[in-house]
Structures are given as structure tokens and as C-alpha cells.
């Protein structure tokens, strides 16, 4: 915990309380209210955690007003253009960029753990074929604790390490199997000679009946998508993982909880919802109608892939993603993709509209990713599983950080109770 030199005074009635203030390395100061209830007998009220830091962390920093995202201090645009996903995984997990030897060792460790226990294949077969791949992933990842119980002792740092490596290594295999199962094709085993992204494409798109060459341009684009989603501070799914873990739950159960949370359309499910929205809009002349609906308080419709709790400026990941969409479609020889045209025009019109300007609503990471993923051949139902597999390293890094913190304790929020006061039970005849 950072040192505190400052404090704030809170006066309630006649009493004044001193609240320590912590200064982070960068970002707004944080008021420590941990002793407030014990001293003053009041809770703080912050549904949605709009003003609450739930933990301290050294992994990721976001300046939402400036549109800055740093992993361990490195800006996301530099990582997206100069680094690659497994190097970013190492950075997130261990805090520093790896040396060449450390990277080689890490890559070997990850690529040697890509297969899943053969008996897990039967587990997949218990699902209906038309299940959403996210539903399958929640179940299968949760079930990993039944297959890998030799790495569920969270008090053992080595077991925590092994569980982390297993999750990062096996998540692409599980996501690809969920996809293959949903389309009735045979599971494709991982290939350890391919890099992380190329292997994922191989497991998704190859079939035993014919040779499949991974397109290196697509593999690079896939890797960049993984990198852009790798971590994002204390977002809803990461906070879910931390809260689940705070009870001492095993890592596979915690990550399954994170996947479940990510699936919601306000969070990672927005990439699927966004592409479906762009298709529903269909042509640029219909954009004003949808913008009007998004602004209408009486219409539940919202622009998917737009707005963010933290970014009140451009999401820097969306900027890279937009460039990638142009590059990938160009390289694939897709000219004048109508959905990309709708997306660009929608962004332009929204950013000129006073409603979106006043509320500081910009495209987020989910706005352009679906266009790239669809061009690569993925169905919309695979967009959120791809987000989940990319985010696994973030969840795992935050989970490891939490468990290594000697101050960590079970998460237990309180409430503003507005229900009935004490009353006596009435017999059914008297109601
Ligand atoms: C992710 O937190 C993270 O870091 C998440 C993430 C990550 O990497 O982990 O970045 C990934 O989840 C990206 C967000 C994906 N979701 C969407 O694209 C869904 C559409 N956007 C939203 O529903 C919304 O913007 C949220 C959920 C992203 C943010 O919600 P907040 O912070 O609770 O803000 P809000 O819903 O209270 O909105 C504030 C105002 C409201 O209007 P008023 O009531 O003040 O008049 O802005 C309006 C909202 O109605 N608004 C929108 C809008 N988003 C917010 N209006 C129209 N279209 C939108 N998309």
C-alpha cells in the first residue's frame, strides 16, 4: 500500500474523522475509508463502483480523460505494434519485459500445455450443439478444477504458477473446441510448432480431410486482437475473478466466473452485439434512425461498442483496432466492405452529435473488432470467446497479484437497506 502523507476530514454531526489519502504513482488520489464504519458507524454508498478503488495494483493503468492505457507502464499502441501477445502475457504476469531466454522459456511452457485432458472431450459432448460457445466455455473452464486438481492449492505459489500457465495455454484449445463442437466438426488438436495465434486459427479452421496453411497476415491480426484485449484494470469480469478468488476459490472456478461476467452485452458480449447492430443498420442512410433511437430515453436501444465507464476520450484500443480493420480487409482483398463503411460513418455521425459529445461517448474496443473477426471467418458467436481467451492472462495476473498481497481478505460489500423493518410472521389464514 502506498505511503500516505495527506488526509481528508469528514464531519458527521459534531464528530470529525481523519481519512488517510494515498497518492498513486499516477492517477487520482484515493481516500482510505476502511476504518470509517468502525469509527463512525456509517457505510459509503457507491453502486457500480463509480468512485471506488477496490484494490491496489501494479499491472495496468488507464487515464480515461486522456485515452491512455498502460500495461506495466508501456503504452498499448507500442505493445500492439512492437510486441506480440505472449510477450505481453509475460509482461502482465511478471512485471517486466522478458529477456530473449526468458521469453523462449515462457513460450515453450505455454505451447507445451496446449492439449487438454482427453477425458474433457466427453465433457464437451454433454452440451447441445446449438449452445453458445460462451456457455460451453463457462462449463468447461469450471470443470478444469475436476481435471487438474494438482494445481488448485492456492497457498502454494508453484501450483498458482502451473494453474496460470495451464489456463493461458489451454484457453485457445477450449475456445476452438467449443466452436468446432457447435458446427459439428471434429476437434482439432493443437500444434506446438505454431505460435499462439496461428495455432488458434489452425484449431478453428483446419479439418482432418485437407491441409490447412495458416495465413501469416491473419495470424498477425489475430495476435494483435489478443494483445489489445489482454488486460484492462478492474473491469467487471476482472473484479468478478478477484471477488470469487477472495473466498479462496480455486483458479479454474474463478476464471469461469470471469468468463460468465464477460459474456454480458454491456461488457465483452458487446462485440457480438455490435456486429449484429451494424448488420441490422445495413446501410449508411439508416444511421440517423439508429442514432435517434440510441438517444431516446424511452427506447432501450444503445449504440453497441460505444461508451465506456472509464474512457471519456477515445479508447486507444479502438484506434488501433480501426487501423487493423482497414489493413486486414485490404490484405484480404475485401474492397468497400459495407459493414466497415456503416461503422465508420456511424462513428463519424455519432461523434458530431451533441448527445454523444456531451456524454463523452466514443467507440470502445468492441466497435471494430467484430469486423476484423468476421473477415477472418469467425461467426459472431465466437467474438466473445475470443475476448475471453485474450483476457485470461489479465484475469490470471490480477488473481496472482491478489493472492500474493498479504493484506487480501474476503470481499464483502455492505448495503443501503430499504426493506421492511422488523415485523411478526402472520399465519396464512390471516393474510
Ligand atoms: C467493455 O470496464 C472495462 O474496462 C470494460 C472493457 C474491458 O476491456 O474490460 O473495456 C470492455 O466492456 C467495453 C464496453 C462494451 N459495452 C458496450 O459497448 C455496450 C454499450 N455501452 C454501454 O452500455 C455503456 O456505455 C457502458 C456499459 C460501456 C458504460 O456504462 P456506464 O459507465 O454505467 O455509463 P451509463 O450507462 O450510465 O451511461 C452514461 C450516459 C447514460 O445517459 P444518461 O442516463 O446520463 O442520460 O450515457 C448514455 C447512458 O444512457 N450512454 C449511451 C451509451 N452508453 C452510455 N447512450 C447511447 N449509446 C450508448 N452506447
Coordinates of C-alpha atoms and ligand atoms in Angstrom, one line a residue:
X1 CA 0.0 0.0 0.0
X2 CA 1.3 3.5 -0.9
X3 CA 2.5 5.8 1.9
X4 CA 0.1 8.4 3.0
X5 CA 1.2 12.0 3.7
X6 CA -2.2 13.6 3.2
X7 CA -5.5 13.1 4.9
X8 CA -9.1 14.3 4.4
X9 CA -11.5 15.4 7.2
X10 CA -15.1 14.1 7.2
X11 CA -17.5 15.7 9.5
X12 CA -20.7 13.9 10.5
X13 CA -22.8 15.9 13.0
X14 CA -20.4 17.0 15.8
X15 CA -17.7 14.4 15.0
X16 CA -14.8 14.8 12.6
X17 CA -12.9 11.9 11.2
X18 CA -9.5 11.8 9.5
X19 CA -9.3 9.7 6.4
X20 CA -5.9 8.9 5.0
X21 CA -5.3 9.8 1.4
X22 CA -3.0 7.7 -0.8
X23 CA -1.2 9.0 -3.8
X24 CA -0.7 6.5 -6.6
X25 CA 2.3 6.6 -8.9
X26 CA 0.0 8.2 -11.5
X27 CA -3.7 8.9 -11.4
X28 CA -6.2 10.4 -8.9
X29 CA -5.6 10.2 -5.1
X30 CA -7.5 7.6 -3.2
X31 CA -9.3 8.1 0.2
X32 CA -8.9 5.2 2.6
X33 CA -12.3 4.6 4.2
X34 CA -11.6 1.1 5.6
X35 CA -11.9 2.2 9.2
X36 CA -14.9 4.5 8.6
X37 CA -17.6 2.1 9.7
X38 CA -15.7 1.1 12.8
X39 CA -15.1 4.7 13.8
X40 CA -18.3 6.5 12.6
X41 CA -20.8 3.7 12.1
X42 CA -21.6 4.7 8.6
X43 CA -21.1 3.0 5.2
X44 CA -20.2 4.6 2.0
X45 CA -22.6 4.1 -0.9
X46 CA -21.3 3.5 -4.5
X47 CA -23.4 1.1 -6.6
X48 CA -21.4 0.3 -9.8
X49 CA -18.2 1.3 -8.0
X50 CA -18.0 4.6 -9.9
X51 CA -15.8 6.2 -7.2
X52 CA -14.3 3.2 -5.5
X53 CA -10.9 1.6 -5.8
X54 CA -11.4 -2.0 -4.9
X55 CA -7.7 -2.9 -4.6
X56 CA -4.2 -1.6 -5.2
X57 CA -2.5 -3.0 -8.3
X58 CA 0.7 -2.5 -10.3
X59 CA -0.4 -4.1 -13.5
X60 CA -2.5 -1.8 -15.7
X61 CA -3.2 2.0 -15.7
X62 CA -5.9 3.8 -17.5
X63 CA -6.2 7.6 -17.9
X64 CA -9.8 7.8 -19.2
X65 CA -9.7 11.5 -19.8
X66 CA -6.6 11.4 -21.9
X67 CA -7.4 8.0 -23.5
X68 CA -4.2 6.3 -22.2
X69 CA -3.8 2.6 -21.5
X70 CA -0.5 1.3 -20.0
X71 CA 0.5 -2.2 -19.1
X72 CA 3.2 -2.2 -16.5
X73 CA 3.9 1.4 -17.8
X74 CA 4.1 0.5 -21.5
X75 CA 1.5 2.2 -23.8
X76 CA -0.9 -0.2 -25.6
X77 CA -0.2 1.2 -29.1
X78 CA 3.6 0.4 -28.6
X79 CA 2.8 -3.1 -27.4
X80 CA 0.3 -3.6 -30.2
X81 CA 2.8 -2.5 -32.9
X82 CA 6.2 -3.7 -31.5
X83 CA 5.4 -6.6 -29.2
X84 CA 3.3 -9.7 -29.5
X85 CA 0.7 -11.5 -27.3
X86 CA 2.9 -13.9 -25.4
X87 CA 5.5 -11.3 -24.6
X88 CA 2.6 -9.1 -23.3
X89 CA 1.4 -12.1 -21.3
X90 CA 4.9 -12.4 -19.7
X91 CA 4.9 -8.6 -19.0
X92 CA 1.5 -8.7 -17.4
X93 CA 2.3 -11.8 -15.3
X94 CA 5.8 -10.9 -14.2
X95 CA 6.0 -7.1 -14.4
X96 CA 8.9 -6.7 -16.8
X97 CA 9.6 -7.4 -20.5
X98 CA 11.3 -10.7 -20.8
X99 CA 14.9 -11.3 -21.9
X100 CA 15.2 -13.4 -25.0
X101 CA 15.9 -16.5 -22.9
X102 CA 13.0 -15.8 -20.5
X103 CA 10.7 -15.3 -23.5
X104 CA 11.8 -18.6 -25.1
X105 CA 11.3 -20.4 -21.8
X106 CA 7.8 -18.9 -21.3
X107 CA 6.7 -19.6 -24.9
X108 CA 7.9 -23.2 -24.5
X109 CA 6.0 -23.6 -21.3
X110 CA 2.8 -22.2 -22.8
X111 CA 3.0 -24.2 -26.1
X112 CA 3.7 -27.4 -24.2
X113 CA 0.5 -27.2 -22.2
X114 CA -2.0 -26.6 -25.0
X115 CA -3.6 -30.0 -25.0
X116 CA -6.5 -30.7 -22.6
X117 CA -7.1 -33.9 -20.7
X118 CA -8.6 -36.3 -23.2
X119 CA -11.5 -37.1 -21.0
X120 CA -12.6 -33.5 -21.2
X121 CA -13.7 -34.3 -24.8
X122 CA -16.5 -36.2 -23.3
X123 CA -17.5 -33.2 -21.2
X124 CA -17.9 -31.1 -24.4
X125 CA -20.2 -33.8 -25.8
X126 CA -22.6 -33.3 -23.0
X127 CA -23.6 -29.9 -24.4
X128 CA -26.2 -29.3 -27.0
X129 CA -24.6 -28.5 -30.4
X130 CA -26.6 -25.2 -30.6
X131 CA -25.2 -24.0 -27.3
X132 CA -23.5 -20.6 -27.4
X133 CA -19.7 -21.2 -27.3
X134 CA -19.5 -18.9 -24.2
X135 CA -22.0 -21.3 -22.4
X136 CA -19.7 -24.2 -23.2
X137 CA -16.6 -22.3 -22.1
X138 CA -18.1 -21.3 -18.7
X139 CA -18.8 -25.0 -18.1
X140 CA -15.6 -26.5 -19.4
X141 CA -13.3 -24.0 -17.7
X142 CA -15.1 -24.5 -14.4
X143 CA -14.7 -28.2 -14.9
X144 CA -10.9 -27.9 -15.2
X145 CA -10.8 -28.0 -11.4
X146 CA -12.1 -31.5 -11.7
X147 CA -9.3 -32.5 -14.1
X148 CA -6.3 -30.5 -12.8
X149 CA -6.7 -30.7 -9.0
X150 CA -2.9 -30.9 -8.7
X151 CA -2.9 -27.1 -9.3
X152 CA -5.7 -25.9 -7.1
X153 CA -3.9 -25.4 -3.8
X154 CA -3.8 -21.6 -3.9
X155 CA -1.5 -21.4 -0.9
X156 CA 1.3 -23.0 -3.0
X157 CA 3.0 -20.4 -5.3
X158 CA 4.2 -23.2 -7.6
X159 CA 0.7 -24.5 -8.0
X160 CA -0.6 -21.0 -8.7
X161 CA 2.1 -20.7 -11.4
X162 CA 1.1 -24.0 -13.0
X163 CA -2.6 -23.2 -13.0
X164 CA -1.8 -19.8 -14.6
X165 CA 0.2 -21.4 -17.4
X166 CA -2.4 -24.1 -17.9
X167 CA -5.2 -21.5 -18.2
X168 CA -3.3 -19.4 -20.7
X169 CA -2.2 -22.4 -22.7
X170 CA -5.4 -24.3 -22.8
X171 CA -8.0 -21.5 -23.3
X172 CA -7.5 -21.3 -27.1
X173 CA -7.9 -25.1 -27.3
X174 CA -11.1 -24.9 -25.3
X175 CA -12.5 -21.9 -27.3
X176 CA -11.7 -23.7 -30.6
X177 CA -13.3 -26.9 -29.4
X178 CA -16.4 -25.0 -28.3
X179 CA -16.5 -23.6 -31.9
X180 CA -15.9 -27.0 -33.6
X181 CA -18.5 -28.7 -31.5
X182 CA -21.1 -26.0 -32.3
X183 CA -20.6 -26.6 -36.1
X184 CA -20.4 -30.3 -35.9
X185 CA -16.8 -30.7 -37.0
X186 CA -14.2 -32.9 -35.3
X187 CA -11.9 -31.3 -32.6
X188 CA -8.5 -30.3 -34.0
X189 CA -5.5 -30.9 -31.7
X190 CA -3.1 -28.1 -31.1
X191 CA 0.2 -27.8 -32.9
X192 CA 3.1 -26.8 -30.8
X193 CA 5.2 -25.7 -33.8
X194 CA 2.8 -22.9 -34.4
X195 CA 2.8 -19.6 -32.5
X196 CA -0.1 -18.9 -30.1
X197 CA -2.3 -17.0 -32.6
X198 CA -1.5 -19.3 -35.6
X199 CA -2.3 -22.4 -33.5
X200 CA -5.7 -20.9 -32.6
X201 CA -6.5 -20.3 -36.2
X202 CA -5.4 -23.8 -37.1
X203 CA -7.6 -25.3 -34.3
X204 CA -10.6 -23.3 -35.5
X205 CA -10.3 -23.6 -39.3
X206 CA -8.5 -26.7 -40.2
X207 CA -10.2 -30.1 -40.8
X208 CA -8.7 -33.5 -40.9
X209 CA -9.7 -34.0 -44.5
X210 CA -7.4 -31.4 -46.0
X211 CA -4.2 -29.5 -45.5
X212 CA -4.6 -26.1 -43.9
X213 CA -1.9 -23.4 -44.2
X214 CA -2.3 -20.6 -41.6
X215 CA -2.2 -17.2 -43.4
X216 CA 0.6 -15.3 -41.6
X217 CA -1.3 -12.0 -42.1
X218 CA -4.3 -13.3 -40.4
X219 CA -2.2 -14.8 -37.6
X220 CA -0.6 -11.4 -37.0
X221 CA -4.0 -9.7 -36.9
X222 CA -5.3 -12.4 -34.5
X223 CA -2.3 -11.9 -32.3
X224 CA -2.9 -8.1 -32.2
X225 CA -6.6 -8.7 -31.3
X226 CA -5.4 -10.9 -28.4
X227 CA -2.9 -8.2 -27.3
X228 CA -5.5 -5.4 -27.4
X229 CA -7.8 -7.4 -25.1
X230 CA -5.1 -8.8 -22.7
X231 CA -6.0 -6.7 -19.6
X232 CA -8.0 -3.7 -18.6
X233 CA -7.6 -2.9 -14.9
X234 CA -10.5 -3.6 -12.6
X235 CA -13.3 -4.1 -15.2
X236 CA -16.4 -6.1 -14.3
X237 CA -15.1 -9.6 -15.2
X238 CA -11.7 -9.0 -13.5
X239 CA -13.4 -7.7 -10.4
X240 CA -15.6 -10.8 -10.6
X241 CA -12.5 -13.0 -10.7
X242 CA -11.0 -11.1 -7.7
X243 CA -14.2 -11.3 -5.7
X244 CA -14.6 -15.1 -6.4
X245 CA -11.0 -15.6 -5.5
X246 CA -11.3 -13.6 -2.3
X247 CA -13.1 -16.6 -0.7
X248 CA -10.2 -18.9 -1.5
X249 CA -11.9 -20.5 -4.5
X250 CA -9.7 -22.4 -6.9
X251 CA -8.3 -20.6 -10.0
X252 CA -10.4 -22.5 -12.6
X253 CA -13.6 -21.7 -10.7
X254 CA -12.6 -18.0 -10.5
X255 CA -11.8 -17.7 -14.2
X256 CA -15.1 -19.5 -15.1
X257 CA -16.8 -16.7 -13.0
X258 CA -14.9 -14.1 -15.0
X259 CA -16.0 -15.7 -18.3
X260 CA -19.6 -15.7 -17.2
X261 CA -19.4 -12.0 -16.3
X262 CA -17.7 -11.1 -19.6
X263 CA -20.5 -12.6 -21.6
X264 CA -22.9 -9.8 -20.8
X265 CA -23.7 -7.4 -23.7
X266 CA -22.6 -4.4 -21.6
X267 CA -19.2 -5.9 -21.3
X268 CA -17.4 -8.5 -23.6
X269 CA -20.6 -9.5 -25.2
X270 CA -20.8 -6.1 -26.9
X271 CA -18.5 -7.3 -29.8
X272 CA -21.1 -9.8 -30.9
X273 CA -24.0 -7.3 -30.3
X274 CA -22.1 -4.6 -32.1
X275 CA -21.6 -6.5 -35.3
X276 CA -25.2 -7.6 -35.2
X277 CA -26.2 -4.0 -34.8
X278 CA -24.1 -2.9 -37.7
X279 CA -25.7 -5.5 -39.9
X280 CA -29.1 -4.5 -38.8
X281 CA -28.3 -0.9 -39.7
X282 CA -27.1 -2.3 -43.0
X283 CA -26.6 0.9 -45.0
X284 CA -25.4 4.4 -44.2
X285 CA -28.7 6.0 -45.0
X286 CA -30.3 4.2 -42.0
X287 CA -27.7 5.6 -39.5
X288 CA -29.7 8.7 -38.4
X289 CA -32.6 6.4 -37.5
X290 CA -30.4 4.3 -35.2
X291 CA -28.7 7.3 -33.7
X292 CA -32.1 8.8 -32.9
X293 CA -33.1 5.5 -31.2
X294 CA -29.9 5.4 -29.1
X295 CA -30.6 8.9 -27.8
X296 CA -34.3 8.2 -27.0
X297 CA -34.6 7.5 -23.2
X298 CA -37.8 5.5 -23.9
X299 CA -36.0 3.1 -26.3
X300 CA -33.8 0.5 -24.7
X301 CA -31.5 0.5 -27.8
X302 CA -28.0 1.8 -27.2
X303 CA -25.1 2.0 -29.7
X304 CA -23.2 -1.2 -29.0
X305 CA -19.4 -0.7 -29.0
X306 CA -19.9 2.9 -27.9
X307 CA -19.3 4.4 -24.5
X308 CA -17.1 3.4 -21.6
X309 CA -17.1 3.7 -17.8
X310 CA -13.5 4.9 -17.7
X311 CA -12.7 6.4 -21.2
X312 CA -14.2 9.8 -21.6
X313 CA -12.0 10.2 -24.6
X314 CA -11.0 7.8 -27.4
X315 CA -10.4 4.2 -26.3
X316 CA -6.8 3.8 -27.5
X317 CA -7.5 0.2 -28.4
X318 CA -10.3 1.2 -30.7
X319 CA -7.9 3.4 -32.6
X320 CA -5.5 0.5 -33.2
X321 CA -8.5 -1.8 -34.0
X322 CA -9.8 0.6 -36.6
X323 CA -6.4 0.7 -38.3
X324 CA -6.2 -3.1 -38.1
X325 CA -9.7 -3.4 -39.7
X326 CA -8.5 -1.3 -42.7
X327 CA -5.3 -3.3 -43.0
X328 CA -6.8 -6.7 -42.7
X329 CA -9.7 -6.1 -45.1
X330 CA -7.2 -4.6 -47.5
X331 CA -4.8 -7.5 -47.3
X332 CA -7.7 -9.9 -47.7
X333 CA -8.7 -8.0 -50.8
X334 CA -12.1 -7.1 -49.4
X335 CA -13.0 -3.8 -51.1
X336 CA -15.7 -1.5 -49.8
X337 CA -16.9 -3.8 -47.1
X338 CA -20.4 -2.3 -46.4
X339 CA -20.3 -3.1 -42.7
X340 CA -17.0 -1.3 -42.3
X341 CA -18.5 1.7 -44.2
X342 CA -21.5 1.7 -41.9
X343 CA -19.2 1.5 -38.8
X344 CA -17.1 4.4 -40.0
X345 CA -20.0 6.6 -40.9
X346 CA -21.8 5.7 -37.7
X347 CA -18.7 6.7 -35.7
X348 CA -18.4 10.0 -37.7
X349 CA -22.1 10.9 -37.2
X350 CA -22.2 10.0 -33.5
X351 CA -19.0 12.0 -32.8
X352 CA -20.6 15.1 -34.4
X353 CA -23.8 14.7 -32.4
X354 CA -24.2 16.8 -29.3
X355 CA -25.7 13.9 -27.3
X356 CA -22.5 11.8 -27.8
X357 CA -20.2 14.8 -27.4
X358 CA -21.9 15.9 -24.1
X359 CA -21.8 12.4 -22.6
X360 CA -18.3 11.8 -23.9
X361 CA -19.3 8.6 -25.7
X362 CA -16.6 7.2 -28.1
X363 CA -16.1 3.9 -29.8
X364 CA -14.7 1.3 -27.5
X365 CA -12.6 -1.8 -28.1
X366 CA -15.6 -3.8 -29.3
X367 CA -16.6 -1.4 -32.1
X368 CA -14.2 -2.5 -34.8
X369 CA -13.0 -5.9 -33.6
X370 CA -16.1 -7.8 -34.9
X371 CA -15.5 -6.5 -38.4
X372 CA -12.0 -8.0 -38.4
X373 CA -13.1 -11.2 -36.8
X374 CA -15.8 -11.7 -39.3
X375 CA -13.5 -11.0 -42.2
X376 CA -11.2 -13.7 -40.8
X377 CA -14.1 -16.2 -41.0
X378 CA -15.4 -16.3 -37.4
X379 CA -19.1 -16.3 -36.7
X380 CA -20.4 -13.6 -34.4
X381 CA -20.9 -16.2 -31.6
X382 CA -17.1 -16.7 -31.4
X383 CA -16.3 -13.0 -30.8
X384 CA -16.8 -13.1 -27.1
X385 CA -15.0 -16.4 -26.6
X386 CA -12.0 -14.8 -28.4
X387 CA -12.2 -11.8 -25.9
X388 CA -12.3 -14.4 -23.1
X389 CA -9.3 -16.3 -24.2
X390 CA -7.4 -13.0 -24.7
X391 CA -8.4 -11.7 -21.3
X392 CA -7.4 -14.9 -19.5
X393 CA -3.9 -13.6 -18.9
X394 CA -5.3 -10.4 -17.4
X395 CA -7.6 -12.3 -15.0
X396 CA -4.7 -14.7 -14.1
X397 CA -2.2 -11.8 -13.5
X398 CA -4.7 -10.0 -11.3
X399 CA -5.6 -13.2 -9.4
X400 CA -1.9 -13.9 -8.7
X401 CA -1.4 -10.3 -7.6
X402 CA -4.3 -10.5 -5.2
X403 CA -3.2 -13.8 -3.6
X404 CA 0.4 -12.5 -3.2
X405 CA -0.9 -9.5 -1.3
X406 CA -0.6 -10.2 2.5
X407 CA -3.5 -7.8 3.1
X408 CA -6.0 -9.6 0.9
X409 CA -9.3 -10.5 2.6
X410 CA -12.7 -11.8 1.6
X411 CA -14.7 -9.3 -0.4
X412 CA -17.9 -8.4 1.4
X413 CA -19.7 -5.2 0.4
X414 CA -22.5 -3.8 2.6
X415 CA -25.7 -2.3 1.5
X416 CA -28.2 0.6 2.0
X417 CA -31.1 -1.4 3.3
X418 CA -34.5 -0.1 2.2
X419 CA -36.7 -3.1 3.1
X420 CA -39.2 -3.7 5.8
X421 CA -38.3 -3.2 9.4
X422 CA -38.8 -6.0 12.0
X423 CA -42.4 -7.4 11.8
X424 CA -44.1 -10.5 13.1
X425 CA -44.9 -13.5 10.9
X426 CA -48.6 -13.7 10.0
X427 CA -50.3 -17.1 9.6
X428 CA -51.6 -17.8 6.1
X429 CA -55.3 -17.6 7.2
X430 CA -54.8 -14.1 8.4
X431 CA -53.1 -12.6 5.3
Ligands
LIG1 C1 -16.0 -3.5 -22.3 O1 -14.8 -1.6 -18.0 C2 -13.9 -2.0 -18.8 O2 -12.8 -1.8 -18.8 C3 -14.6 -2.9 -19.9 C4 -13.7 -3.2 -21.2 C5 -12.6 -4.2 -20.9 O3 -11.7 -4.2 -21.7 O4 -12.7 -4.9 -19.9 O5 -13.3 -2.1 -21.8 C6 -14.6 -4.0 -22.2 O6 -16.9 -3.9 -21.6 C7 -16.3 -2.3 -23.3 C8 -17.8 -1.8 -23.2 C9 -18.6 -2.7 -24.1 N1 -20.1 -2.3 -23.9 C10 -20.8 -1.7 -24.9 O7 -20.2 -1.3 -25.9 C11 -22.2 -1.5 -24.6 C12 -22.7 -0.1 -24.9 N2 -22.2 0.8 -23.9 C13 -22.8 0.9 -22.7 O8 -24.0 0.3 -22.3 C14 -22.1 1.8 -21.7 O9 -21.5 2.9 -22.3 C15 -21.2 1.1 -20.7 C16 -21.8 -0.1 -20.1 C17 -19.9 0.6 -21.5 C18 -20.7 2.0 -19.6 O10 -21.7 2.2 -18.8 P1 -21.7 3.3 -17.6 O11 -20.4 3.8 -17.3 O12 -22.5 2.8 -16.4 O13 -22.5 4.6 -18.2 P2 -24.0 4.8 -18.3 O14 -24.6 3.5 -18.9 O15 -24.5 5.2 -17.0 O16 -24.1 5.9 -19.4 C19 -24.0 7.3 -19.1 C20 -24.9 8.0 -20.0 C21 -26.3 7.5 -19.9 O17 -27.2 8.6 -20.2 P3 -27.9 9.4 -19.0 O18 -28.7 8.4 -18.2 O19 -26.8 10.0 -18.2 O20 -28.7 10.4 -19.7 O21 -24.5 7.8 -21.4 C22 -25.6 7.1 -22.1 C23 -26.4 6.4 -21.0 O22 -27.8 6.2 -21.4 N3 -24.9 6.0 -22.9 C24 -25.3 5.7 -24.1 C25 -24.4 4.7 -24.5 N4 -23.5 4.4 -23.5 C26 -23.9 5.3 -22.5 N5 -26.2 6.2 -24.9 C27 -26.3 5.6 -26.1 N6 -25.5 4.6 -26.6 C28 -24.5 4.1 -25.8 N7 -23.7 3.1 -26.1

